[in-house]
Short mmCIF file of C-alpha atoms in Angstrom, two decimals:
data_model
loop_
_atom_site.label_atom_id
_atom_site.label_comp_id
_atom_site.label_asym_id
_atom_site.label_seq_id
_atom_site.Cartn_x
_atom_site.Cartn_y
_atom_site.Cartn_z
CA MET A 87 -0.48 4.04 7.21
CA CYS A 88 -2.85 1.08 7.28
CA GLY A 89 -5.64 3.12 8.83
CA VAL A 90 -5.17 5.99 6.38
CA MET A 91 -5.26 3.66 3.38
CA CYS A 92 -8.31 1.84 4.77
CA GLY A 93 -10.10 5.13 5.33
CA LEU A 94 -9.20 6.37 1.87
CA ALA A 95 -10.34 3.13 0.25
CA VAL A 96 -13.67 3.19 2.11
CA ALA A 97 -14.16 6.85 1.16
CA ILE A 98 -13.49 6.01 -2.50
CA MET A 99 -15.93 3.13 -2.29
CA LEU A 100 -18.61 5.36 -0.76
CA CYS A 101 -18.05 7.96 -3.49
CA GLY A 102 -18.27 5.15 -6.02
CA SER A 103 -21.76 4.39 -4.75
CA VAL A 104 -22.88 7.86 -5.78
CA ILE A 105 -21.43 7.75 -9.30
CA PRO A 106 -23.13 5.01 -11.37
CA CYS A 107 -20.19 4.36 -13.71
CA ALA A 108 -17.84 3.85 -10.73
CA THR A 109 -19.29 0.44 -9.85
CA PHE A 110 -16.15 -1.22 -11.20
CA CYS A 111 -13.64 1.66 -10.95
CA ALA A 112 -13.99 2.33 -7.22
CA PRO A 113 -13.24 -1.29 -6.17
CA ALA A 114 -10.25 -1.39 -8.54
CA ILE A 115 -8.83 1.79 -7.03
CA GLY A 116 -9.59 0.52 -3.52
CA GLY A 117 -7.59 -2.62 -4.28
CA LEU A 118 -4.67 -0.55 -5.56
CA LEU A 119 -4.49 1.23 -2.21
CA LEU A 120 -3.60 -2.07 -0.55
CA MET A 121 -0.36 -2.33 -2.51
CA PRO A 122 1.56 0.36 -0.55
CA VAL A 123 0.32 -1.25 2.65
CA ALA A 124 1.71 -4.61 1.50
CA ILE A 125 5.05 -3.04 0.56
CA GLU A 126 5.48 -0.89 3.67
CA CYS A 127 3.72 -2.90 6.38
CA GLY A 128 3.79 -6.46 5.06
CA MET A 129 1.28 -8.84 3.56
CA ARG A 130 -0.33 -9.72 6.89
CA MET A 131 -1.36 -6.11 7.50
CA ALA A 132 -2.49 -5.76 3.89
CA TRP A 133 -4.81 -8.76 4.33
CA VAL A 134 -6.17 -7.23 7.55
CA CYS A 135 -6.81 -3.98 5.67
CA TYR A 136 -8.59 -5.92 2.93
CA GLY A 137 -10.88 -7.46 5.54
CA ALA A 138 -11.57 -4.11 7.20
CA ILE A 139 -12.28 -2.34 3.91
CA GLY A 140 -14.48 -5.19 2.72
CA LEU A 141 -16.50 -5.31 5.93
CA LEU A 142 -16.94 -1.53 6.15
CA THR A 143 -17.90 -1.31 2.49
CA LEU A 144 -20.46 -4.10 2.82
CA LEU A 145 -21.96 -2.38 5.85
CA LEU A 146 -21.85 1.25 4.71
CA ALA A 147 -21.98 1.39 0.91
CA PRO A 148 -25.46 1.64 -0.62
CA ASP A 149 -24.28 -0.09 -3.82
CA LYS A 150 -23.94 -3.71 -2.70
CA GLU A 151 -22.83 -4.86 -6.16
CA MET A 152 -19.83 -2.53 -5.92
CA ALA A 153 -19.05 -3.77 -2.41
CA ALA A 154 -19.26 -7.36 -3.63
CA ILE A 155 -16.93 -6.59 -6.53
CA PHE A 156 -14.35 -5.39 -4.02
CA VAL A 157 -14.82 -8.35 -1.67
CA PHE A 158 -14.96 -11.02 -4.37
CA PHE A 159 -12.11 -9.82 -6.55
CA PHE A 160 -10.53 -6.35 -6.63
CA GLY A 161 -9.82 -6.26 -2.92
CA TYR A 162 -7.70 -9.36 -2.70
CA TYR A 163 -6.34 -9.72 -6.24
CA PRO A 164 -3.48 -7.19 -5.92
CA LEU A 165 -2.31 -9.13 -2.84
CA LEU A 166 -2.83 -12.53 -4.46
CA LYS A 167 -0.92 -11.36 -7.53
CA ALA A 168 2.23 -11.07 -5.41
CA TYR A 169 1.98 -14.80 -4.70
CA LEU A 170 1.01 -15.73 -8.26
CA GLN A 171 4.01 -13.86 -9.69
CA ARG A 172 6.30 -16.32 -7.87
CA ILE A 173 5.12 -19.17 -10.11
CA HIS A 174 7.90 -19.79 -12.63
CA SER A 175 5.77 -21.35 -15.36
CA ARG A 176 4.19 -18.52 -17.35
CA VAL A 177 1.47 -20.82 -18.72
CA LEU A 178 0.48 -22.02 -15.25
CA ARG A 179 0.57 -18.45 -13.89
CA VAL A 180 -1.71 -17.16 -16.69
CA LEU A 181 -4.05 -20.12 -16.28
CA LEU A 182 -4.34 -19.61 -12.51
CA LYS A 183 -5.00 -15.88 -12.94
CA ALA A 184 -7.76 -16.61 -15.46
CA ILE A 185 -9.29 -19.22 -13.15
CA VAL A 186 -9.19 -16.81 -10.20
CA PHE A 187 -10.83 -13.99 -12.16
CA ASN A 188 -13.54 -16.04 -13.86
CA GLY A 189 -14.24 -18.09 -10.72
CA SER A 190 -14.54 -14.91 -8.66
CA VAL A 191 -16.92 -13.26 -11.14
CA LEU A 192 -19.10 -16.35 -11.43
CA ALA A 193 -19.16 -16.87 -7.65
CA MET A 194 -19.98 -13.21 -7.02
CA TYR A 195 -22.89 -13.05 -9.45
CA THR A 196 -24.18 -16.40 -8.24
CA VAL A 197 -24.30 -15.01 -4.71
CA LEU A 198 -25.81 -11.68 -5.83
CA LEU A 199 -28.45 -13.26 -8.05
CA TYR A 200 -29.46 -16.38 -6.10
CA LEU A 201 -28.24 -16.34 -2.51
CA PHE A 202 -28.78 -12.65 -1.65
CA PRO A 203 -30.76 -11.42 -4.65
CA ILE A 204 -30.46 -7.74 -5.45
CA GLN A 205 -33.69 -6.85 -7.23
CA TYR A 206 -32.33 -4.40 -9.82
CA LEU A 207 -29.53 -6.82 -10.67
CA VAL A 208 -31.92 -9.76 -11.08
CA GLU A 209 -34.11 -7.67 -13.38
CA GLU A 210 -31.10 -6.49 -15.37
CA PHE A 211 -29.83 -10.03 -15.91
CA ALA A 212 -33.34 -11.23 -16.84
CA GLN A 213 -33.42 -8.71 -19.69
CA ILE A 214 -29.99 -9.63 -21.08
CA ALA A 215 -29.73 -12.40 -23.68
CA GLY A 216 -27.51 -15.37 -22.84
CA TRP A 217 -24.99 -14.58 -25.56
CA MET A 218 -24.68 -11.03 -24.25
CA ILE A 219 -23.65 -12.34 -20.82
CA LEU A 220 -20.84 -14.26 -22.52
CA VAL A 221 -19.77 -11.10 -24.38
CA LEU A 222 -19.73 -9.21 -21.07
CA LEU A 223 -17.61 -11.96 -19.52
CA LEU A 224 -15.16 -11.79 -22.44
CA LEU A 225 -14.94 -8.00 -22.10
CA GLY A 226 -14.45 -8.44 -18.36
CA ASN A 227 -11.54 -10.77 -19.11
CA LEU A 228 -10.01 -8.18 -21.42
CA CYS A 229 -10.30 -5.53 -18.70
CA PHE A 230 -8.83 -7.95 -16.17
CA TRP A 231 -5.69 -8.53 -18.24
CA ILE A 232 -5.24 -4.78 -18.67
CA TYR A 233 -5.66 -4.33 -14.90
CA ASP A 234 -3.20 -7.16 -14.25
CA ALA A 235 -0.55 -5.51 -16.43
CA ALA A 236 -1.24 -2.10 -14.88
CA LEU A 237 -0.61 -3.49 -11.39
CA VAL A 238 3.01 -4.21 -12.30
CA ASN A 239 3.51 -0.67 -13.58
CA ILE A 240 1.80 0.89 -10.58
CA VAL A 241 4.02 -1.03 -8.14
CA GLN A 242 7.09 0.10 -10.06
CA LEU A 243 5.86 3.69 -10.06
CA TYR A 244 5.25 3.53 -6.32
CA VAL A 245 8.67 2.06 -5.54
CA ILE A 246 10.62 4.37 -7.87
CA LYS A 247 8.79 7.68 -7.40
CA LEU A 248 6.61 7.65 -4.31
CA GLN A 249 8.12 5.33 -1.71
CA ALA A 250 10.99 7.60 -0.71
CA LYS A 251 8.68 10.64 -0.48
CA LEU A 252 6.16 8.72 1.60
CA ARG A 253 8.82 7.44 4.00
CA HIS A 254 10.19 10.96 4.33
CA MET A 255 6.73 12.21 5.35
CA LEU A 256 6.29 9.46 7.93
#
């Protein structure tokens, strides 16, 4: 199962390189594919799959921004969320999630703009006004909270509808 999900995630990431609007969608879907692995095979195998998908995507995908989005956030967040959900204090849990998301985004774009500069990305950020970058970050936060809520529903859907069918096939 781990190999199939890894292969499927890498295939989705490679297809996402071809479709310009999939820069953010493909990594999000790739991260979702790690959830059945975590449920069926355990968190250790899910983390191994995350590493394999991240490495293969960085090596094979032409869109390095998309690969970085997977490595820096969408790949590990569904797994990290399982640990964050164990925190009893809702305020602390929300604060930690916000710190993880915003820290990941800032770290990723710092790496992509300054450490390993991607020319088209540097030019794109040079043309954007400073206030517009803040608006994009706020919109990214909105999308993150929607994604965070969707993860709960997707896990429930998997457990209720798909888990028994998948186990029957295996």
